[in-house]
Short mmCIF file of C-alpha atoms and ligand atoms in Angstrom, two decimals:
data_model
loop_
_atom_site.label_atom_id
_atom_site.label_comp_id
_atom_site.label_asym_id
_atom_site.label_seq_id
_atom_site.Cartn_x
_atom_site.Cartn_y
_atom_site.Cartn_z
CA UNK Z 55 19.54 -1.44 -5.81
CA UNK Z 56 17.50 -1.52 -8.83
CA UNK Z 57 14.04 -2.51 -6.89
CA UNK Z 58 10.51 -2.76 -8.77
CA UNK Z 59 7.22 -2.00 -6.95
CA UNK Z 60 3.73 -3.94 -7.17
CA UNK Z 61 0.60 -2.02 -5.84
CA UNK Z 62 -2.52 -4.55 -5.53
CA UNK Z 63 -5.26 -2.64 -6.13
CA UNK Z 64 -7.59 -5.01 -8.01
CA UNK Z 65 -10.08 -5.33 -4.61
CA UNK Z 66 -13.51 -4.52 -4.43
CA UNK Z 67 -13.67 -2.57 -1.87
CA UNK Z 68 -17.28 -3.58 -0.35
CA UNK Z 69 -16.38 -1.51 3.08
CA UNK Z 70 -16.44 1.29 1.02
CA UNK Z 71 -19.49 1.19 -0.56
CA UNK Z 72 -21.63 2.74 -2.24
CA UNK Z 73 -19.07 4.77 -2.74
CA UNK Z 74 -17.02 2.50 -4.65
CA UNK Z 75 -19.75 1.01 -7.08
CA UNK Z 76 -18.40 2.99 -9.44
CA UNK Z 77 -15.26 5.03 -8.43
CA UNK Z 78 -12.54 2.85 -7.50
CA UNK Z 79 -11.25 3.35 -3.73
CA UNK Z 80 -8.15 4.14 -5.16
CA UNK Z 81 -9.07 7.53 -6.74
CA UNK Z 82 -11.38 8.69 -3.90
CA UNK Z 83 -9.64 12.13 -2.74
CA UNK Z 84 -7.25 11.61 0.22
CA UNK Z 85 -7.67 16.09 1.00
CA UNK Z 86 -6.82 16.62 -2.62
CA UNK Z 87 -5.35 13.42 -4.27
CA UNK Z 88 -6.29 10.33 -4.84
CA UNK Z 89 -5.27 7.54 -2.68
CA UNK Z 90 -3.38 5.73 -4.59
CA UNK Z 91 -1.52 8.63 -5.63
CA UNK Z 92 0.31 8.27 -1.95
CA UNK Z 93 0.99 4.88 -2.07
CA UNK Z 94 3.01 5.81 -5.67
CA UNK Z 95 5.06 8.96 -3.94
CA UNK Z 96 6.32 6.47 -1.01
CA UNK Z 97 7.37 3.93 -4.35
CA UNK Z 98 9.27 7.42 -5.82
CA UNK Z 99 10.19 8.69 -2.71
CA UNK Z 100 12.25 5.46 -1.56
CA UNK Z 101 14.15 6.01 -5.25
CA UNK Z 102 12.04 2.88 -6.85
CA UNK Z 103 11.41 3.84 -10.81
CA UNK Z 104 9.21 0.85 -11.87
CA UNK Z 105 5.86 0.34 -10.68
CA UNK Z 106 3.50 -2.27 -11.58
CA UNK Z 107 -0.42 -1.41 -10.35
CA UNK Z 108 -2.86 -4.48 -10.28
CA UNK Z 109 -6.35 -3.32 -11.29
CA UNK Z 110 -9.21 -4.83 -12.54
CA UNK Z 111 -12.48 -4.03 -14.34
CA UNK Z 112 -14.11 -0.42 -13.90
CA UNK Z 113 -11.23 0.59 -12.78
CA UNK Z 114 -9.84 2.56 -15.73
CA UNK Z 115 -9.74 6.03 -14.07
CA UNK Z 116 -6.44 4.97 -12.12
CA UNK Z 117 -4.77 4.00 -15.66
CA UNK Z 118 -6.26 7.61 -16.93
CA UNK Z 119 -4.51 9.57 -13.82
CA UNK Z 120 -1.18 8.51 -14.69
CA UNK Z 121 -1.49 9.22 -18.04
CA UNK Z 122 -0.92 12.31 -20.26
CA UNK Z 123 -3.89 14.71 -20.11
CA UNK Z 124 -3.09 16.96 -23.15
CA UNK Z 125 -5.82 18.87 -23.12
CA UNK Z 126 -5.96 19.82 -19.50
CA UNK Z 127 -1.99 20.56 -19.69
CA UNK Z 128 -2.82 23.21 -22.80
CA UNK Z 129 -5.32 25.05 -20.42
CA UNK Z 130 -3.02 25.30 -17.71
CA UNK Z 131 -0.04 26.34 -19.36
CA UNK Z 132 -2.11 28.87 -21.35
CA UNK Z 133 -3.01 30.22 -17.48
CA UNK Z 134 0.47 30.13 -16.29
CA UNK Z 135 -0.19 27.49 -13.67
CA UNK Z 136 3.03 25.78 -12.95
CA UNK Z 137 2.11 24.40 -9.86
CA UNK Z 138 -1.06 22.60 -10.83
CA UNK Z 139 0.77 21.53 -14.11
CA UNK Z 140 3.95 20.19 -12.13
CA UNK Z 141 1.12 18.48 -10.13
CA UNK Z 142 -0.76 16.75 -12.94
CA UNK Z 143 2.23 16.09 -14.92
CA UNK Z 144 4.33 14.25 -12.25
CA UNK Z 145 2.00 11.55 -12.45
CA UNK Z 146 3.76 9.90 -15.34
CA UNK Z 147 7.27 11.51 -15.29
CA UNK Z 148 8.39 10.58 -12.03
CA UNK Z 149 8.04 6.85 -12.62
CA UNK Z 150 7.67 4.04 -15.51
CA UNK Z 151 4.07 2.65 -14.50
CA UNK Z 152 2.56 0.05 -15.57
CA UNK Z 153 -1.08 -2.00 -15.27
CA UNK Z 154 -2.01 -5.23 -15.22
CA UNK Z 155 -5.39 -6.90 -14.88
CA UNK Z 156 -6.10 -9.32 -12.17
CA UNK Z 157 -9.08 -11.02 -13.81
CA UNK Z 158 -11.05 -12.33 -10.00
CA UNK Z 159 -10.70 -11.10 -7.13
CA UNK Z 160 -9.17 -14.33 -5.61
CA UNK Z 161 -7.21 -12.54 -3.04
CA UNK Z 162 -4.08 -10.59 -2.13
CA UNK Z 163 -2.01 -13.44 -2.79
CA UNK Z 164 -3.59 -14.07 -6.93
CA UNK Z 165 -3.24 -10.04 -7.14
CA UNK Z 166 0.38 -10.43 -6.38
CA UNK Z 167 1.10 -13.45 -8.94
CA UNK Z 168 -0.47 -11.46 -11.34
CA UNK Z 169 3.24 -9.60 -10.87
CA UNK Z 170 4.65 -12.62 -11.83
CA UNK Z 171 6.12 -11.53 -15.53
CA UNK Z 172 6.77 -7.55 -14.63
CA UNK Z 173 9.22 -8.84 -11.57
CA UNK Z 174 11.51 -11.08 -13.02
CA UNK Z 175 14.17 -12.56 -11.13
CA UNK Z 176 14.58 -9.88 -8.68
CA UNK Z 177 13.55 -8.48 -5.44
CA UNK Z 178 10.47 -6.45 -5.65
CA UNK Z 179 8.15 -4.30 -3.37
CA UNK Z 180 4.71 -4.53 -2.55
CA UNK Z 181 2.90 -1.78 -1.18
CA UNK Z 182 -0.97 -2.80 -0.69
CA UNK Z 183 -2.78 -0.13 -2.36
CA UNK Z 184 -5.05 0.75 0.92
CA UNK Z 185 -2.34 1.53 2.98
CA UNK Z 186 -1.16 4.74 3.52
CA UNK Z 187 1.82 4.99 5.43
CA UNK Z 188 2.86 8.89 6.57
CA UNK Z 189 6.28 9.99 8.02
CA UNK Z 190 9.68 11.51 7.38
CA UNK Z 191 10.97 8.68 5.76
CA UNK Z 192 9.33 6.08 2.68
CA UNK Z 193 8.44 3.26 4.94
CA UNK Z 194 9.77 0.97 1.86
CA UNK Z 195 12.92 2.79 2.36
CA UNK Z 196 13.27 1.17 5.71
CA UNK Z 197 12.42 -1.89 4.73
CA UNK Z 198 14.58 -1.97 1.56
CA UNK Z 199 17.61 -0.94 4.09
CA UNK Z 200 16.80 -4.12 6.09
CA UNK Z 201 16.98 -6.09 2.87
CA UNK Z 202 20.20 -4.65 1.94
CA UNK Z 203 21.29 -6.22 5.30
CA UNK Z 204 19.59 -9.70 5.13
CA UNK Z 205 19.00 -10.15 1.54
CA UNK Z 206 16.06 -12.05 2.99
CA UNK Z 207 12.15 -11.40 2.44
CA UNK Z 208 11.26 -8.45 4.76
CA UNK Z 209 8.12 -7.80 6.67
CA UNK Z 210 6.43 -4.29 7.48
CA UNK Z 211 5.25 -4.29 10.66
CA UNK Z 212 3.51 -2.03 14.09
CA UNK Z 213 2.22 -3.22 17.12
CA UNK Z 214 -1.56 -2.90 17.14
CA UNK Z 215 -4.41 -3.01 19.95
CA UNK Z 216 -4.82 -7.05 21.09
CA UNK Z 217 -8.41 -6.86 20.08
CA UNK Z 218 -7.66 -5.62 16.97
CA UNK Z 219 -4.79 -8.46 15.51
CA UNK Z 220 -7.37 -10.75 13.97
CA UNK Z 221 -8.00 -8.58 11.31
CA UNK Z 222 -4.29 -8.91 10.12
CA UNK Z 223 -1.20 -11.21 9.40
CA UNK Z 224 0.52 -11.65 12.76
CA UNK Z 225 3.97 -12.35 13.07
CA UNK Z 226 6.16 -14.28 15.40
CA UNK Z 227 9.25 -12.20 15.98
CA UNK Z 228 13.26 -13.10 17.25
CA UNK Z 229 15.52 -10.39 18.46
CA UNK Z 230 18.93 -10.93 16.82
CA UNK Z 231 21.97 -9.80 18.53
CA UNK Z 232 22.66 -7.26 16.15
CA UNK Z 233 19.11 -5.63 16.60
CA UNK Z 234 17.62 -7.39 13.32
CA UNK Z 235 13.84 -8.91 13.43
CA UNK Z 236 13.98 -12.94 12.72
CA UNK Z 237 10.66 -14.15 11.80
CA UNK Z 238 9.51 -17.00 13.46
CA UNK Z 239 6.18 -17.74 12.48
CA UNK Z 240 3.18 -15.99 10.41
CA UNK Z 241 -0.61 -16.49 10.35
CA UNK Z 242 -3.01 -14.24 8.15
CA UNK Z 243 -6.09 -13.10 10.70
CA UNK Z 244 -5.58 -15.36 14.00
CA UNK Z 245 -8.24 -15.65 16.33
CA UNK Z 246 -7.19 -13.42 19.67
CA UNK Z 247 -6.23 -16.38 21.69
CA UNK Z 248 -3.80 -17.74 19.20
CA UNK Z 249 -2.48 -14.97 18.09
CA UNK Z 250 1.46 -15.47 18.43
CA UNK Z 251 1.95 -11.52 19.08
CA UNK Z 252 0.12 -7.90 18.43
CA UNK Z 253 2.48 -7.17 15.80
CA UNK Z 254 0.74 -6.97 12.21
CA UNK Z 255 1.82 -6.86 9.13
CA UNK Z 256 0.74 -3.69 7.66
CA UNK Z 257 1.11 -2.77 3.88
CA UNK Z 258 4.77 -3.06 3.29
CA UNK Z 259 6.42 -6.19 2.11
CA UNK Z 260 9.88 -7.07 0.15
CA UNK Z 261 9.77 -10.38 -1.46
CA UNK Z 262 12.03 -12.55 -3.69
CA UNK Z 263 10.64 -14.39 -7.04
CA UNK Z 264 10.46 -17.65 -4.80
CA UNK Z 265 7.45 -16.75 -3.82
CA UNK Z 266 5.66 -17.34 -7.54
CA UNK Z 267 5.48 -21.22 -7.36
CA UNK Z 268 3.89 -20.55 -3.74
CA UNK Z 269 1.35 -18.47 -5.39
CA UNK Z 270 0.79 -20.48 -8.69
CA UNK Z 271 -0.43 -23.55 -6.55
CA UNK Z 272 -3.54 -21.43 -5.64
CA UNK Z 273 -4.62 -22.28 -2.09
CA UNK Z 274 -7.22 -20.46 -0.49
CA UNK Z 275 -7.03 -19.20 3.24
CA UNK Z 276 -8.92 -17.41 5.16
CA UNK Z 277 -12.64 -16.16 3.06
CA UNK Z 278 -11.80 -18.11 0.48
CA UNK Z 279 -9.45 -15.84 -0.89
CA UNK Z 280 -5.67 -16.85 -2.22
CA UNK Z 281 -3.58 -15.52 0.96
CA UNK Z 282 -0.54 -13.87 0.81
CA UNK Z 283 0.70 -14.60 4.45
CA UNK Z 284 -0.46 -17.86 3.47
CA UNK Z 285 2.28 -18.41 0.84
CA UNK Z 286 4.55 -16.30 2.86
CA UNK Z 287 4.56 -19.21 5.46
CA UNK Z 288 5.06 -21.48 3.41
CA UNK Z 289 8.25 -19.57 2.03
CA UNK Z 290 9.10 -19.17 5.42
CA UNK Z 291 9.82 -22.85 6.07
CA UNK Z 292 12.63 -22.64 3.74
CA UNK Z 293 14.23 -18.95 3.79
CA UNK Z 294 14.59 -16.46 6.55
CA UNK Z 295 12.21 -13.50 6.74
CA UNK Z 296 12.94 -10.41 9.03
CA UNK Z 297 10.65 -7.74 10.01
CA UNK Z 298 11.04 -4.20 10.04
CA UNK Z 299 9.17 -1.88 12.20
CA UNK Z 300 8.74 1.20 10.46
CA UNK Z 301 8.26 4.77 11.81
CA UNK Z 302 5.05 6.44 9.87
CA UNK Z 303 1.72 6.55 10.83
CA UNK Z 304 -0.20 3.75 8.99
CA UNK Z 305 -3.94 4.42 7.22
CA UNK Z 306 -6.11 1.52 6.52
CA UNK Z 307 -8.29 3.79 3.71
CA UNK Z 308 -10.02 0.86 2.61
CA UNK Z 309 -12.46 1.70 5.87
CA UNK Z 310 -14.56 4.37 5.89
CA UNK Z 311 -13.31 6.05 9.48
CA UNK Z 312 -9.48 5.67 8.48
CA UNK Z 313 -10.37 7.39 5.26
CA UNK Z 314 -11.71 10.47 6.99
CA UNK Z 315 -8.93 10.59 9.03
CA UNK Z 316 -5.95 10.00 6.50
CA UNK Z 317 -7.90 13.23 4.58
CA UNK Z 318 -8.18 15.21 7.67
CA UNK Z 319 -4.35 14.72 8.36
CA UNK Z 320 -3.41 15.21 4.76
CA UNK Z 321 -5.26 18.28 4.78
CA UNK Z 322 -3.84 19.62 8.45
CA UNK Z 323 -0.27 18.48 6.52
CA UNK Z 324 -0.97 20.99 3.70
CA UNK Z 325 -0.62 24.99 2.62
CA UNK Z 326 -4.56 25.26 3.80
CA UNK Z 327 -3.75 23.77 7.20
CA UNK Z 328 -5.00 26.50 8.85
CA UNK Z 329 -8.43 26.94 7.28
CA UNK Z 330 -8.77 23.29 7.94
CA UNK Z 331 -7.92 23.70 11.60
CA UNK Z 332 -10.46 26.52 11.60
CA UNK Z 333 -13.12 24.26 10.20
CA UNK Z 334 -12.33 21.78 12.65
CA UNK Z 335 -12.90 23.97 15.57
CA UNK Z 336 -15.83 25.04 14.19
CA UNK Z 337 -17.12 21.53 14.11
CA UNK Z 338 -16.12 20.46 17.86
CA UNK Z 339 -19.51 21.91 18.89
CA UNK Z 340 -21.18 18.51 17.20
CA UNK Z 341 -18.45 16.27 19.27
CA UNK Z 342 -20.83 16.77 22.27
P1 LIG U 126 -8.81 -5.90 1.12
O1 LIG U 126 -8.66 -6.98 2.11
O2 LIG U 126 -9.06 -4.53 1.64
O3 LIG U 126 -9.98 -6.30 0.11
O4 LIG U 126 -7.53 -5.90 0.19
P2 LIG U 126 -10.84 -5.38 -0.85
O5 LIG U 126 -11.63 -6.29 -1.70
O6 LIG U 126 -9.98 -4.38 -1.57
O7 LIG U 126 -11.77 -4.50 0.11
P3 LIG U 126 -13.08 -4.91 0.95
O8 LIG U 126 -12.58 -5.74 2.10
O9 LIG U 126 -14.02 -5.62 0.02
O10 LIG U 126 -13.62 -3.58 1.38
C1 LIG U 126 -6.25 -5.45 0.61
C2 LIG U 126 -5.46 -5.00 -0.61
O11 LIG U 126 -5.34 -6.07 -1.54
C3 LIG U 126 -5.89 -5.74 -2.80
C4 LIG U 126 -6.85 -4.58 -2.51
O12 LIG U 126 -7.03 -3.77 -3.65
C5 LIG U 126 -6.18 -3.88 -1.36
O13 LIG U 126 -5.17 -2.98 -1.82
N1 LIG U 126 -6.58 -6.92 -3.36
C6 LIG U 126 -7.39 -7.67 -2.56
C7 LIG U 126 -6.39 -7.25 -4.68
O14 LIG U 126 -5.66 -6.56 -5.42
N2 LIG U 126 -7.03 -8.35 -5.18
C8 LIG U 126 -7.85 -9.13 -4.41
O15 LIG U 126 -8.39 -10.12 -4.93
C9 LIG U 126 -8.03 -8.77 -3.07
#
């Protein structure tokens, strides 16, 4: 399946400030790479080539970290450091990536139409450039196997804490006989009484090109802001959507207390896991 990727990552980011007055949240270090950087190795990972990112102004670091840094690549050859080189240089070779500009911050849903020209008339993937997702498996992989099934939209999804469904899409679900997700309905951040279920949408969506005239009309949602969910609905009341719950642990890193812990598990994940265990110990002490 010859599957593109989108990556909104055109937000402000005001959780994350001041941090993120000038650094996007995108390139803040996740242990020792930047967070988008993760989102992009799930894209590779689940075999997908082309990658569109959606940035916006001041954010021309991301552009710069998936580009060639000659001089940097010079220095480390000269000092025999494959590793590091491999590291810096797989940034642009394992993928064709590309960047667009959403001009305002209108919302998810005017990030993703800014995807409009890169997609075509295929299937793509969006992976929401705040969520990490870590496991075995590329968590797009799963969902692109439920799309091989359906050949309908597809839905990411985990059951979250009751209270904690209003900050996400919720979705309505249908068990099929044949194990497969139906979904039923969709609302983007429903209060806690009418929320339909505790199952969120979380970062990982497949989508067909339908969903452009959706997007084109514009309609705002919840805080004003162009919704995907929003225009998912309304694609819903013409196609069947599934759902697919996938197995990784999910990272909202566009919150300051995720972050932390999406670095501390990257770090306990890597070849210094046990000087980071150490320094954890060493910190328990201040738990009291
Ligand atoms: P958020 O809801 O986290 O919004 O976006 P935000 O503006 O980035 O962050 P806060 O709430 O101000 O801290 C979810 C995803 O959608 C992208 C973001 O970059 C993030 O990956 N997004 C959001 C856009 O690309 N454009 C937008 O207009 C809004």
């Amino acid at each position: 399946m010859n599957m593109k990727a989108v990556i909104p990552a055109a937000g402000l980011g005001t959780r994350m400030l001041p941090a993120t007055k000038t650094v996007p949240k995108e390139m803040l270090p996740v242990f020792d790479r930047p967070a988008i950087s993760y989102i992009v190795q799930e894209a590779v990972d689940a075999g997908i080539k082309d990658i569109l990112i959606i940035s916006s102004r001041g954010k021309e670091a991301m552009e710069n970290y998936f580009d060639k840094n000659y001089e940097l690549e010079e220095r480390l050859k000269k000092d025999k450091k494959t590793e590091l080189l491999k590291a810096i240089t797989s940034t642009y070779n394992d993928a064709r990536i590309s960047f667009v500009r959403q001009i305002e911050p209108k919302g998810l849903g005017d990030a993703v139409l800014a995807a409009k020209a890169f997609v075509g008339n295929d299937p793509f993937a969006i992976l929401y450039g705040d969520d990490i997702i870590a496991g075995e498996k590329a968590a797009i992989k799963e969902l692109m196997e439920v799309y091989e099934r359906t050949l309908c939209p597809v839905l990411g999804i985990k059951q979250v804490p009751h209270e904690r469904i209003s900050r996400y899409g919720c979705v309505e679900l249908e068990k099929e006989p044949d194990g497969l997700l139906k979904v039923l309905s969709m609302v983007e951040k429903p209060s806690l009484q009418t929320a339909p279920s505790d199952f969120a949408i979380l970062g990982r969506v497949i989508l067909t090109p339908d969903i452009f005239p959706i997007l084109e009309k514009g309609k705002k949602g919840k805080n004003n802001e162009v919704q995907l969910t929003d225009a998912m609905a309304e694609l819903l009341l013409s196609k069947s959507f599934y759902a697919c719950p996938f197995k990784g642990t999910h990272f909202d890193t566009g919150n300051k207390v995720e972050f932390l812990r999406a670095s501390v598990m990257a770090a306990l994940a890597s070849s210094e896991k046990e000087a980071v265990k150490s320094m954890l110990k060493s910190i328990i002490p201040f738990l009291e």
